[in-house]
C-alpha cells in the first residue's frame, strides 16, 4: 500500500520511504514497517475512444437538419463499436489471461458517443464495470448550432489558413476552448482517483475508458503530455472507434509507447522527438525528465548553455560584438 498523490498530469507523487505492494502501481521501496495511509492507486490504463461512424460522418447534410448532439450512429458505426469493445476487453484482460481488473467509463452526452458506449459495453459483464459517468466537458467541439454545408465549407477553409487550434467557429468554439474544458475535466478525474470516488479495490487493475470525440481526445493528449500548439497542429484525427491507450510504465509515467508501436505514433502525426518522449515515459522515472528530454526546452529557446559561467561569457560576448 502507498500514500500517494497525483499531479495535474497524472504523475505519481510517492514518498521514497514507503513501500507499495499493489500490482496496479509498480513502485517499490525499502521500508516495509512504517504505517501508511489509505492507498490511492493509479489506473493502469486510460483509454481514449472516438465514437463510431455517425450519420454526420457519412453525410454532412445531416448537420443542416439535425442538432449535432442528436446525430446517431450508422449501422456500420454500431458494428465498429461492438468490435472496439471486444478489442478493449482483450487489452484490459491481457487476452483473457488476467482476472483482477475493472473498468470505469466516462462518456460524452452526444447520442453517437452514448450509443458507442452501449455497444462497447456488450463486451463486459456487470462485475467488471465499476461505473459510468456522463461527462459534458468531453463533448464534441461546438461548431455553431445547425451547420449549413456551403457556409461550413468556407469556414473550415478559413480555419486551415488561421490555424486549427485558435480558430473559433462563429457561434461555436475553438480547439483552445475545448482544451480549457478538457483540462477542467482532467482535474476532476484526478480528484475522483485521489479520493477513491470510483470505489476501486487496489487489488484490481483499474482501466478508465473515455468515450468521446476526435478533437476532445487530441486535446486530452495535448494537455496530458504538455504538447505545444505547434505539435497539436500536426496531429491526425482518430478514426471512428479508433482509440489511444495511455498505460502506466514501470517508473510511474503514462505512455502511448507501452501499448502502441512507433509506426502507429508516426501515423498519428507525432514527431520523432514526441515519440522519443513516449518511449522514455514507458521505462524511466519522472525525476530524469530534465536530463532525457532536453528537446522540450529546445522548442522554446534558441540555445541553453551548460553552466552559468558559459552563459555569462556568451552574453558578454554578444553585447561586445
PDB file of C-alpha atoms in Angstrom:
ATOM      1  CA  UNK A   1       0.000   0.000   0.000  1.00  0.00           C
ATOM      2  CA  UNK A   2       1.154   3.550  -0.584  1.00  0.00           C
ATOM      3  CA  UNK A   3       0.154   7.032   0.426  1.00  0.00           C
ATOM      4  CA  UNK A   4       0.419   8.721  -2.961  1.00  0.00           C
ATOM      5  CA  UNK A   5      -0.961  11.766  -4.655  1.00  0.00           C
ATOM      6  CA  UNK A   6      -1.114  12.735  -8.308  1.00  0.00           C
ATOM      7  CA  UNK A   7      -0.339  15.997 -10.056  1.00  0.00           C
ATOM      8  CA  UNK A   8      -2.442  17.560 -12.808  1.00  0.00           C
ATOM      9  CA  UNK A   9      -0.912  15.263 -15.420  1.00  0.00           C
ATOM     10  CA  UNK A  10      -1.274  12.011 -13.535  1.00  0.00           C
ATOM     11  CA  UNK A  11       2.294  11.669 -12.293  1.00  0.00           C
ATOM     12  CA  UNK A  12       2.606   9.696  -9.074  1.00  0.00           C
ATOM     13  CA  UNK A  13       3.960  11.694  -6.126  1.00  0.00           C
ATOM     14  CA  UNK A  14       5.419   8.922  -3.952  1.00  0.00           C
ATOM     15  CA  UNK A  15       7.422   9.271  -0.709  1.00  0.00           C
ATOM     16  CA  UNK A  16      10.707   7.360  -1.086  1.00  0.00           C
ATOM     17  CA  UNK A  17      10.463   5.696   2.321  1.00  0.00           C
ATOM     18  CA  UNK A  18       7.152   3.988   1.676  1.00  0.00           C
ATOM     19  CA  UNK A  19       6.530   0.646   0.071  1.00  0.00           C
ATOM     20  CA  UNK A  20       3.731  -0.197  -2.308  1.00  0.00           C
ATOM     21  CA  UNK A  21       2.590  -3.755  -2.973  1.00  0.00           C
ATOM     22  CA  UNK A  22      -0.441  -3.093  -5.163  1.00  0.00           C
ATOM     23  CA  UNK A  23       0.059  -4.618  -8.589  1.00  0.00           C
ATOM     24  CA  UNK A  24      -1.776  -1.770 -10.325  1.00  0.00           C
ATOM     25  CA  UNK A  25       1.036   0.683  -9.470  1.00  0.00           C
ATOM     26  CA  UNK A  26       4.506  -0.701  -9.965  1.00  0.00           C
ATOM     27  CA  UNK A  27       6.677   1.003  -7.322  1.00  0.00           C
ATOM     28  CA  UNK A  28       8.891  -0.356  -4.550  1.00  0.00           C
ATOM     29  CA  UNK A  29      10.964   0.964  -1.630  1.00  0.00           C
ATOM     30  CA  UNK A  30      12.998  -0.210   1.315  1.00  0.00           C
ATOM     31  CA  UNK A  31      10.887   0.151   4.456  1.00  0.00           C
ATOM     32  CA  UNK A  32       8.082  -2.368   4.984  1.00  0.00           C
ATOM     33  CA  UNK A  33       7.327  -1.472   8.611  1.00  0.00           C
ATOM     34  CA  UNK A  34       6.249   2.166   8.683  1.00  0.00           C
ATOM     35  CA  UNK A  35       2.491   2.760   8.864  1.00  0.00           C
ATOM     36  CA  UNK A  36       0.995   4.080   5.672  1.00  0.00           C
ATOM     37  CA  UNK A  37      -2.254   5.822   4.803  1.00  0.00           C
ATOM     38  CA  UNK A  38      -5.115   4.511   2.707  1.00  0.00           C
ATOM     39  CA  UNK A  39      -3.784   3.539  -0.754  1.00  0.00           C
ATOM     40  CA  UNK A  40      -4.638   5.692  -3.722  1.00  0.00           C
ATOM     41  CA  UNK A  41      -3.799   3.532  -6.678  1.00  0.00           C
ATOM     42  CA  UNK A  42      -3.411   4.921 -10.134  1.00  0.00           C
ATOM     43  CA  UNK A  43      -5.268   3.481 -13.127  1.00  0.00           C
ATOM     44  CA  UNK A  44      -3.217   1.011 -15.089  1.00  0.00           C
ATOM     45  CA  UNK A  45      -4.653   2.347 -18.334  1.00  0.00           C
ATOM     46  CA  UNK A  46      -6.576   5.319 -19.618  1.00  0.00           C
ATOM     47  CA  UNK A  47      -8.154   4.504 -22.983  1.00  0.00           C
ATOM     48  CA  UNK A  48      -9.450   7.318 -25.192  1.00  0.00           C
ATOM     49  CA  UNK A  49     -12.079   6.164 -27.696  1.00  0.00           C
ATOM     50  CA  UNK A  50     -13.660   8.093 -30.537  1.00  0.00           C
ATOM     51  CA  UNK A  51     -17.303   7.286 -31.300  1.00  0.00           C
ATOM     52  CA  UNK A  52     -18.273   5.018 -34.205  1.00  0.00           C
ATOM     53  CA  UNK A  53     -19.264   6.256 -37.643  1.00  0.00           C
ATOM     54  CA  UNK A  54     -22.225   8.642 -37.356  1.00  0.00           C
ATOM     55  CA  UNK A  55     -24.799   9.731 -39.891  1.00  0.00           C
ATOM     56  CA  UNK A  56     -22.979  13.069 -39.941  1.00  0.00           C
ATOM     57  CA  UNK A  57     -19.671  11.387 -40.818  1.00  0.00           C
ATOM     58  CA  UNK A  58     -21.452   9.682 -43.680  1.00  0.00           C
ATOM     59  CA  UNK A  59     -23.382  12.718 -44.942  1.00  0.00           C
ATOM     60  CA  UNK A  60     -22.573  16.325 -43.983  1.00  0.00           C
ATOM     61  CA  UNK A  61     -26.126  17.324 -44.866  1.00  0.00           C
ATOM     62  CA  UNK A  62     -27.273  15.770 -41.574  1.00  0.00           C
ATOM     63  CA  UNK A  63     -25.844  18.764 -39.713  1.00  0.00           C
ATOM     64  CA  UNK A  64     -28.215  21.132 -41.528  1.00  0.00           C
ATOM     65  CA  UNK A  65     -31.364  19.425 -40.230  1.00  0.00           C
ATOM     66  CA  UNK A  66     -30.310  17.632 -37.021  1.00  0.00           C
ATOM     67  CA  UNK A  67     -28.640  19.156 -33.948  1.00  0.00           C
ATOM     68  CA  UNK A  68     -25.110  17.817 -33.676  1.00  0.00           C
ATOM     69  CA  UNK A  69     -25.707  16.209 -30.279  1.00  0.00           C
ATOM     70  CA  UNK A  70     -28.625  14.161 -31.636  1.00  0.00           C
ATOM     71  CA  UNK A  71     -26.882  12.630 -34.656  1.00  0.00           C
ATOM     72  CA  UNK A  72     -26.936   8.809 -34.315  1.00  0.00           C
ATOM     73  CA  UNK A  73     -24.531   6.081 -35.354  1.00  0.00           C
ATOM     74  CA  UNK A  74     -24.850   4.354 -38.701  1.00  0.00           C
ATOM     75  CA  UNK A  75     -25.209   0.552 -38.796  1.00  0.00           C
ATOM     76  CA  UNK A  76     -21.511   0.487 -39.659  1.00  0.00           C
ATOM     77  CA  UNK A  77     -20.788   2.643 -36.595  1.00  0.00           C
ATOM     78  CA  UNK A  78     -22.669   0.195 -34.379  1.00  0.00           C
ATOM     79  CA  UNK A  79     -20.556  -2.680 -35.720  1.00  0.00           C
ATOM     80  CA  UNK A  80     -17.389  -0.627 -35.182  1.00  0.00           C
ATOM     81  CA  UNK A  81     -18.341  -0.024 -31.556  1.00  0.00           C
ATOM     82  CA  UNK A  82     -19.007  -3.721 -30.933  1.00  0.00           C
ATOM     83  CA  UNK A  83     -15.599  -4.576 -32.403  1.00  0.00           C
ATOM     84  CA  UNK A  84     -13.927  -1.860 -30.318  1.00  0.00           C
ATOM     85  CA  UNK A  85     -15.491  -3.348 -27.187  1.00  0.00           C
ATOM     86  CA  UNK A  86     -14.013  -6.744 -27.999  1.00  0.00           C
ATOM     87  CA  UNK A  87     -10.571  -5.232 -28.647  1.00  0.00           C
ATOM     88  CA  UNK A  88     -10.636  -3.198 -25.434  1.00  0.00           C
ATOM     89  CA  UNK A  89     -11.674  -6.303 -23.474  1.00  0.00           C
ATOM     90  CA  UNK A  90      -8.658  -8.153 -24.895  1.00  0.00           C
ATOM     91  CA  UNK A  91      -6.347  -5.311 -23.849  1.00  0.00           C
ATOM     92  CA  UNK A  92      -7.548  -4.918 -20.260  1.00  0.00           C
ATOM     93  CA  UNK A  93      -7.785  -8.689 -19.681  1.00  0.00           C
ATOM     94  CA  UNK A  94      -4.482  -9.437 -21.450  1.00  0.00           C
ATOM     95  CA  UNK A  95      -6.396 -11.625 -23.896  1.00  0.00           C
ATOM     96  CA  UNK A  96      -8.270 -13.317 -21.084  1.00  0.00           C
ATOM     97  CA  UNK A  97      -5.220 -14.289 -19.032  1.00  0.00           C
ATOM     98  CA  UNK A  98      -5.755 -11.704 -16.263  1.00  0.00           C
ATOM     99  CA  UNK A  99      -8.655 -11.821 -13.825  1.00  0.00           C
ATOM    100  CA  UNK A 100      -8.101  -8.935 -11.399  1.00  0.00           C
ATOM    101  CA  UNK A 101      -9.284  -5.926 -13.366  1.00  0.00           C
ATOM    102  CA  UNK A 102     -12.167  -3.491 -13.615  1.00  0.00           C
ATOM    103  CA  UNK A 103     -13.296  -0.747 -16.000  1.00  0.00           C
ATOM    104  CA  UNK A 104     -14.872   2.622 -15.350  1.00  0.00           C
ATOM    105  CA  UNK A 105     -16.436   4.582 -18.212  1.00  0.00           C
ATOM    106  CA  UNK A 106     -16.713   8.303 -18.884  1.00  0.00           C
ATOM    107  CA  UNK A 107     -18.859   9.257 -21.869  1.00  0.00           C
ATOM    108  CA  UNK A 108     -19.812  12.370 -23.815  1.00  0.00           C
ATOM    109  CA  UNK A 109     -23.536  13.188 -23.694  1.00  0.00           C
ATOM    110  CA  UNK A 110     -23.855  13.161 -27.502  1.00  0.00           C
ATOM    111  CA  UNK A 111     -26.094  10.415 -28.876  1.00  0.00           C
ATOM    112  CA  UNK A 112     -23.327   8.912 -31.021  1.00  0.00           C
ATOM    113  CA  UNK A 113     -20.998   8.646 -28.017  1.00  0.00           C
ATOM    114  CA  UNK A 114     -23.669   7.172 -25.737  1.00  0.00           C
ATOM    115  CA  UNK A 115     -24.572   4.623 -28.439  1.00  0.00           C
ATOM    116  CA  UNK A 116     -20.898   3.736 -28.844  1.00  0.00           C
ATOM    117  CA  UNK A 117     -20.670   3.105 -25.097  1.00  0.00           C
ATOM    118  CA  UNK A 118     -23.761   0.897 -25.211  1.00  0.00           C
ATOM    119  CA  UNK A 119     -22.224  -1.317 -27.905  1.00  0.00           C
ATOM    120  CA  UNK A 120     -18.770  -1.387 -26.284  1.00  0.00           C
ATOM    121  CA  UNK A 121     -20.444  -2.399 -23.022  1.00  0.00           C
ATOM    122  CA  UNK A 122     -21.690  -5.640 -24.576  1.00  0.00           C
ATOM    123  CA  UNK A 123     -18.134  -6.997 -24.235  1.00  0.00           C
ATOM    124  CA  UNK A 124     -18.142  -6.700 -20.428  1.00  0.00           C
ATOM    125  CA  UNK A 125     -20.003  -8.492 -17.652  1.00  0.00           C
ATOM    126  CA  UNK A 126     -21.598  -6.439 -14.878  1.00  0.00           C
ATOM    127  CA  UNK A 127     -18.956  -7.442 -12.319  1.00  0.00           C
ATOM    128  CA  UNK A 128     -16.232  -5.878 -14.475  1.00  0.00           C
ATOM    129  CA  UNK A 129     -17.857  -2.427 -14.655  1.00  0.00           C
ATOM    130  CA  UNK A 130     -17.200  -0.207 -11.636  1.00  0.00           C
ATOM    131  CA  UNK A 131     -19.435   2.517 -13.004  1.00  0.00           C
ATOM    132  CA  UNK A 132     -20.133   5.056 -15.724  1.00  0.00           C
ATOM    133  CA  UNK A 133     -20.479   8.812 -15.779  1.00  0.00           C
ATOM    134  CA  UNK A 134     -21.805  11.135 -18.455  1.00  0.00           C
ATOM    135  CA  UNK A 135     -19.321  13.991 -18.705  1.00  0.00           C
ATOM    136  CA  UNK A 136     -20.380  17.126 -20.597  1.00  0.00           C
ATOM    137  CA  UNK A 137     -16.859  18.574 -20.687  1.00  0.00           C
ATOM    138  CA  UNK A 138     -15.654  15.891 -23.127  1.00  0.00           C
ATOM    139  CA  UNK A 139     -18.390  16.646 -25.686  1.00  0.00           C
ATOM    140  CA  UNK A 140     -17.696  17.492 -29.322  1.00  0.00           C
ATOM    141  CA  UNK A 141     -16.343  20.899 -30.303  1.00  0.00           C
ATOM    142  CA  UNK A 142     -19.277  23.265 -30.788  1.00  0.00           C
ATOM    143  CA  UNK A 143     -19.410  24.230 -34.472  1.00  0.00           C
ATOM    144  CA  UNK A 144     -22.365  26.563 -34.069  1.00  0.00           C
ATOM    145  CA  UNK A 145     -25.899  25.131 -33.989  1.00  0.00           C
ATOM    146  CA  UNK A 146     -27.254  23.984 -37.381  1.00  0.00           C
ATOM    147  CA  UNK A 147     -24.460  23.814 -39.951  1.00  0.00           C
ATOM    148  CA  UNK A 148     -25.200  24.993 -43.482  1.00  0.00           C
ATOM    149  CA  UNK A 149     -22.983  22.956 -45.794  1.00  0.00           C
ATOM    150  CA  UNK A 150     -21.776  25.737 -48.137  1.00  0.00           C
ATOM    151  CA  UNK A 151     -21.086  28.076 -45.239  1.00  0.00           C
ATOM    152  CA  UNK A 152     -19.221  25.415 -43.268  1.00  0.00           C
ATOM    153  CA  UNK A 153     -17.001  24.658 -46.257  1.00  0.00           C
ATOM    154  CA  UNK A 154     -15.834  28.276 -46.359  1.00  0.00           C
ATOM    155  CA  UNK A 155     -15.444  28.393 -42.584  1.00  0.00           C
ATOM    156  CA  UNK A 156     -13.276  25.260 -42.498  1.00  0.00           C
ATOM    157  CA  UNK A 157     -11.096  26.620 -45.310  1.00  0.00           C
ATOM    158  CA  UNK A 158     -10.625  29.770 -43.225  1.00  0.00           C
ATOM    159  CA  UNK A 159      -9.712  27.625 -40.208  1.00  0.00           C
ATOM    160  CA  UNK A 160      -6.904  25.969 -42.165  1.00  0.00           C
ATOM    161  CA  UNK A 161      -5.444  29.389 -43.010  1.00  0.00           C
ATOM    162  CA  UNK A 162      -5.893  30.733 -39.480  1.00  0.00           C
ATOM    163  CA  UNK A 163      -4.744  27.626 -37.568  1.00  0.00           C
ATOM    164  CA  UNK A 164      -6.831  24.770 -36.234  1.00  0.00           C
ATOM    165  CA  UNK A 165      -6.131  25.360 -32.560  1.00  0.00           C
ATOM    166  CA  UNK A 166      -7.075  29.022 -32.168  1.00  0.00           C
ATOM    167  CA  UNK A 167      -9.754  29.405 -34.845  1.00  0.00           C
ATOM    168  CA  UNK A 168     -13.163  29.861 -33.220  1.00  0.00           C
ATOM    169  CA  UNK A 169     -16.195  28.823 -35.222  1.00  0.00           C
ATOM    170  CA  UNK A 170     -18.877  31.527 -35.481  1.00  0.00           C
ATOM    171  CA  UNK A 171     -21.378  30.850 -32.662  1.00  0.00           C
ATOM    172  CA  UNK A 172     -19.144  27.952 -31.619  1.00  0.00           C
ATOM    173  CA  UNK A 173     -15.792  27.044 -30.079  1.00  0.00           C
ATOM    174  CA  UNK A 174     -12.119  26.918 -30.908  1.00  0.00           C
ATOM    175  CA  UNK A 175      -9.913  23.958 -30.098  1.00  0.00           C
ATOM    176  CA  UNK A 176      -8.426  26.204 -27.399  1.00  0.00           C
ATOM    177  CA  UNK A 177     -11.881  26.453 -25.805  1.00  0.00           C
ATOM    178  CA  UNK A 178     -12.178  22.654 -25.850  1.00  0.00           C
ATOM    179  CA  UNK A 179      -8.699  22.418 -24.320  1.00  0.00           C
ATOM    180  CA  UNK A 180      -9.833  24.552 -21.380  1.00  0.00           C
ATOM    181  CA  UNK A 181     -12.866  22.428 -20.548  1.00  0.00           C
ATOM    182  CA  UNK A 182     -10.975  19.151 -21.052  1.00  0.00           C
ATOM    183  CA  UNK A 183      -8.312  20.497 -18.664  1.00  0.00           C
ATOM    184  CA  UNK A 184     -11.065  21.095 -16.118  1.00  0.00           C
ATOM    185  CA  UNK A 185     -12.283  17.525 -16.655  1.00  0.00           C
ATOM    186  CA  UNK A 186      -8.766  16.204 -16.013  1.00  0.00           C
ATOM    187  CA  UNK A 187      -8.659  17.991 -12.666  1.00  0.00           C
ATOM    188  CA  UNK A 188     -11.947  16.341 -11.688  1.00  0.00           C
ATOM    189  CA  UNK A 189     -10.721  12.982 -12.971  1.00  0.00           C
ATOM    190  CA  UNK A 190      -7.725  13.056 -10.654  1.00  0.00           C
ATOM    191  CA  UNK A 191      -9.838  14.127  -7.710  1.00  0.00           C
ATOM    192  CA  UNK A 192     -12.029  11.091  -8.413  1.00  0.00           C
ATOM    193  CA  UNK A 193      -8.941   8.891  -8.293  1.00  0.00           C
ATOM    194  CA  UNK A 194      -7.214  10.621  -5.382  1.00  0.00           C
ATOM    195  CA  UNK A 195     -10.345  10.475  -3.199  1.00  0.00           C
ATOM    196  CA  UNK A 196     -11.313   6.998  -4.454  1.00  0.00           C
ATOM    197  CA  UNK A 197     -14.709   8.180  -5.634  1.00  0.00           C
ATOM    198  CA  UNK A 198     -14.659   5.300  -8.107  1.00  0.00           C
ATOM    199  CA  UNK A 199     -14.643   2.808  -5.190  1.00  0.00           C
ATOM    200  CA  UNK A 200     -11.711   0.974  -6.705  1.00  0.00           C
ATOM    201  CA  UNK A 201     -10.301  -2.098  -4.946  1.00  0.00           C
ATOM    202  CA  UNK A 202      -6.486  -1.643  -5.072  1.00  0.00           C
ATOM    203  CA  UNK A 203      -6.077  -5.369  -5.716  1.00  0.00           C
ATOM    204  CA  UNK A 204      -7.663  -4.893  -9.152  1.00  0.00           C
ATOM    205  CA  UNK A 205      -6.171  -3.137 -12.154  1.00  0.00           C
ATOM    206  CA  UNK A 206      -8.264  -0.052 -12.886  1.00  0.00           C
ATOM    207  CA  UNK A 207      -8.906   0.855 -16.524  1.00  0.00           C
ATOM    208  CA  UNK A 208     -10.563   4.172 -17.364  1.00  0.00           C
ATOM    209  CA  UNK A 209     -12.317   4.207 -20.741  1.00  0.00           C
ATOM    210  CA  UNK A 210     -13.236   7.679 -22.021  1.00  0.00           C
ATOM    211  CA  UNK A 211     -15.642   7.635 -24.975  1.00  0.00           C
ATOM    212  CA  UNK A 212     -15.613  10.985 -26.661  1.00  0.00           C
ATOM    213  CA  UNK A 213     -14.794  12.728 -29.946  1.00  0.00           C
ATOM    214  CA  UNK A 214     -11.750  13.217 -32.136  1.00  0.00           C
ATOM    215  CA  UNK A 215     -10.803  16.748 -31.111  1.00  0.00           C
ATOM    216  CA  UNK A 216     -11.547  16.220 -27.436  1.00  0.00           C
ATOM    217  CA  UNK A 217      -9.251  13.179 -27.441  1.00  0.00           C
ATOM    218  CA  UNK A 218      -6.442  15.071 -29.171  1.00  0.00           C
ATOM    219  CA  UNK A 219      -6.545  17.994 -26.744  1.00  0.00           C
ATOM    220  CA  UNK A 220      -6.700  15.496 -23.850  1.00  0.00           C
ATOM    221  CA  UNK A 221      -3.386  14.068 -25.084  1.00  0.00           C
ATOM    222  CA  UNK A 222      -2.018  17.565 -25.666  1.00  0.00           C
ATOM    223  CA  UNK A 223      -2.789  18.589 -22.095  1.00  0.00           C
ATOM    224  CA  UNK A 224      -1.559  15.316 -20.619  1.00  0.00           C
ATOM    225  CA  UNK A 225       1.800  15.224 -22.360  1.00  0.00           C
ATOM    226  CA  UNK A 226       2.321  19.016 -22.411  1.00  0.00           C
ATOM    227  CA  UNK A 227       2.436  19.141 -26.204  1.00  0.00           C
ATOM    228  CA  UNK A 228       2.715  22.572 -27.763  1.00  0.00           C
ATOM    229  CA  UNK A 229       0.186  24.207 -30.069  1.00  0.00           C
ATOM    230  CA  UNK A 230       2.571  23.632 -32.977  1.00  0.00           C
ATOM    231  CA  UNK A 231       2.727  19.921 -32.166  1.00  0.00           C
ATOM    232  CA  UNK A 232      -1.054  19.771 -31.898  1.00  0.00           C
ATOM    233  CA  UNK A 233      -1.425  21.219 -35.401  1.00  0.00           C
ATOM    234  CA  UNK A 234       0.319  18.151 -36.871  1.00  0.00           C
ATOM    235  CA  UNK A 235      -1.848  15.577 -35.091  1.00  0.00           C
ATOM    236  CA  UNK A 236      -4.210  13.492 -37.190  1.00  0.00           C
ATOM    237  CA  UNK A 237      -7.729  12.713 -36.055  1.00  0.00           C
ATOM    238  CA  UNK A 238      -8.664   9.314 -34.673  1.00  0.00           C
ATOM    239  CA  UNK A 239     -10.678   7.096 -36.991  1.00  0.00           C
ATOM    240  CA  UNK A 240     -14.186   6.098 -35.973  1.00  0.00           C
ATOM    241  CA  UNK A 241     -13.882   3.853 -32.905  1.00  0.00           C
ATOM    242  CA  UNK A 242     -10.140   4.313 -33.002  1.00  0.00           C
ATOM    243  CA  UNK A 243      -8.542   4.502 -29.571  1.00  0.00           C
ATOM    244  CA  UNK A 244      -5.337   5.521 -27.828  1.00  0.00           C
ATOM    245  CA  UNK A 245      -4.066   3.609 -24.794  1.00  0.00           C
ATOM    246  CA  UNK A 246      -2.145   5.533 -22.137  1.00  0.00           C
ATOM    247  CA  UNK A 247      -0.579   2.841 -19.968  1.00  0.00           C
ATOM    248  CA  UNK A 248       1.338   3.211 -16.728  1.00  0.00           C
ATOM    249  CA  UNK A 249       5.027   2.489 -17.224  1.00  0.00           C
ATOM    250  CA  UNK A 250       7.436   0.965 -14.729  1.00  0.00           C
ATOM    251  CA  UNK A 251       8.657   4.330 -13.443  1.00  0.00           C
ATOM    252  CA  UNK A 252       5.282   5.909 -12.804  1.00  0.00           C
ATOM    253  CA  UNK A 253       4.727   7.698 -16.114  1.00  0.00           C
ATOM    254  CA  UNK A 254       1.896   7.098 -18.541  1.00  0.00           C
ATOM    255  CA  UNK A 255       2.933   6.458 -22.126  1.00  0.00           C
ATOM    256  CA  UNK A 256       1.457   5.663 -25.509  1.00  0.00           C
ATOM    257  CA  UNK A 257       4.550   3.570 -26.255  1.00  0.00           C
ATOM    258  CA  UNK A 258       3.682   0.800 -23.779  1.00  0.00           C
ATOM    259  CA  UNK A 259       0.846  -0.439 -25.979  1.00  0.00           C
ATOM    260  CA  UNK A 260       1.335   1.270 -29.339  1.00  0.00           C
ATOM    261  CA  UNK A 261       4.139   0.953 -31.895  1.00  0.00           C
ATOM    262  CA  UNK A 262       6.388   3.664 -33.276  1.00  0.00           C
ATOM    263  CA  UNK A 263       4.744   3.186 -36.679  1.00  0.00           C
ATOM    264  CA  UNK A 264       1.308   3.882 -35.194  1.00  0.00           C
ATOM    265  CA  UNK A 265       2.525   7.028 -33.467  1.00  0.00           C
ATOM    266  CA  UNK A 266       4.130   8.302 -36.673  1.00  0.00           C
ATOM    267  CA  UNK A 267       0.842   7.697 -38.467  1.00  0.00           C
ATOM    268  CA  UNK A 268      -0.961   9.772 -35.829  1.00  0.00           C
ATOM    269  CA  UNK A 269       1.320  12.740 -36.511  1.00  0.00           C
ATOM    270  CA  UNK A 270       3.764  12.519 -33.597  1.00  0.00           C
ATOM    271  CA  UNK A 271       7.214  13.853 -34.416  1.00  0.00           C
ATOM    272  CA  UNK A 272      10.366  11.776 -33.763  1.00  0.00           C
ATOM    273  CA  UNK A 273      11.006  13.878 -30.648  1.00  0.00           C
ATOM    274  CA  UNK A 274       7.492  13.249 -29.338  1.00  0.00           C
ATOM    275  CA  UNK A 275       7.908   9.517 -29.953  1.00  0.00           C
ATOM    276  CA  UNK A 276      11.249   9.524 -28.121  1.00  0.00           C
ATOM    277  CA  UNK A 277       9.486  11.147 -25.196  1.00  0.00           C
ATOM    278  CA  UNK A 278       6.816   8.426 -25.224  1.00  0.00           C
ATOM    279  CA  UNK A 279       9.484   5.714 -25.233  1.00  0.00           C
ATOM    280  CA  UNK A 280      11.245   7.390 -22.318  1.00  0.00           C
ATOM    281  CA  UNK A 281       7.978   7.623 -20.373  1.00  0.00           C
ATOM    282  CA  UNK A 282       7.421   3.886 -20.817  1.00  0.00           C
ATOM    283  CA  UNK A 283      10.565   3.000 -18.860  1.00  0.00           C
ATOM    284  CA  UNK A 284      12.134   5.907 -16.988  1.00  0.00           C
ATOM    285  CA  UNK A 285      11.346   7.588 -13.695  1.00  0.00           C
ATOM    286  CA  UNK A 286       9.881  11.057 -13.680  1.00  0.00           C
ATOM    287  CA  UNK A 287      12.944  12.515 -11.915  1.00  0.00           C
ATOM    288  CA  UNK A 288      15.093  12.014 -15.027  1.00  0.00           C
ATOM    289  CA  UNK A 289      12.816  14.079 -17.281  1.00  0.00           C
ATOM    290  CA  UNK A 290      15.037  17.173 -17.491  1.00  0.00           C
ATOM    291  CA  UNK A 291      18.143  15.221 -18.445  1.00  0.00           C
ATOM    292  CA  UNK A 292      16.498  12.957 -21.023  1.00  0.00           C
ATOM    293  CA  UNK A 293      14.043  15.416 -22.580  1.00  0.00           C
ATOM    294  CA  UNK A 294      16.151  18.467 -23.324  1.00  0.00           C
ATOM    295  CA  UNK A 295      14.424  18.676 -26.710  1.00  0.00           C
ATOM    296  CA  UNK A 296      11.398  20.136 -24.919  1.00  0.00           C
ATOM    297  CA  UNK A 297      13.429  23.114 -23.705  1.00  0.00           C
ATOM    298  CA  UNK A 298      14.980  23.447 -27.157  1.00  0.00           C
ATOM    299  CA  UNK A 299      11.499  24.024 -28.572  1.00  0.00           C
ATOM    300  CA  UNK A 300      11.336  27.298 -26.610  1.00  0.00           C
ATOM    301  CA  UNK A 301      14.933  28.550 -26.599  1.00  0.00           C
ATOM    302  CA  UNK A 302      17.498  29.074 -29.350  1.00  0.00           C
ATOM    303  CA  UNK A 303      20.175  27.596 -27.123  1.00  0.00           C
ATOM    304  CA  UNK A 304      20.910  26.966 -23.475  1.00  0.00           C
ATOM    305  CA  UNK A 305      24.472  26.751 -22.215  1.00  0.00           C
ATOM    306  CA  UNK A 306      25.660  24.012 -19.884  1.00  0.00           C
ATOM    307  CA  UNK A 307      26.694  26.286 -16.994  1.00  0.00           C
ATOM    308  CA  UNK A 308      26.177  29.779 -15.603  1.00  0.00           C
ATOM    309  CA  UNK A 309      29.801  30.611 -16.428  1.00  0.00           C
ATOM    310  CA  UNK A 310      29.323  29.633 -20.057  1.00  0.00           C
ATOM    311  CA  UNK A 311      26.110  31.630 -20.141  1.00  0.00           C
ATOM    312  CA  UNK A 312      27.775  34.749 -18.672  1.00  0.00           C
ATOM    313  CA  UNK A 313      30.724  34.583 -21.066  1.00  0.00           C
ATOM    314  CA  UNK A 314      28.431  34.150 -24.078  1.00  0.00           C
ATOM    315  CA  UNK A 315      26.147  37.003 -23.074  1.00  0.00           C
ATOM    316  CA  UNK A 316      29.119  39.309 -22.565  1.00  0.00           C
ATOM    317  CA  UNK A 317      30.461  38.273 -25.969  1.00  0.00           C
ATOM    318  CA  UNK A 318      27.116  39.023 -27.633  1.00  0.00           C
ATOM    319  CA  UNK A 319      26.981  42.507 -26.157  1.00  0.00           C
ATOM    320  CA  UNK A 320      30.567  43.287 -27.087  1.00  0.00           C
ATOM    321  CA  UNK A 321      30.012  42.377 -30.754  1.00  0.00           C
TER     322      UNK A 321
END
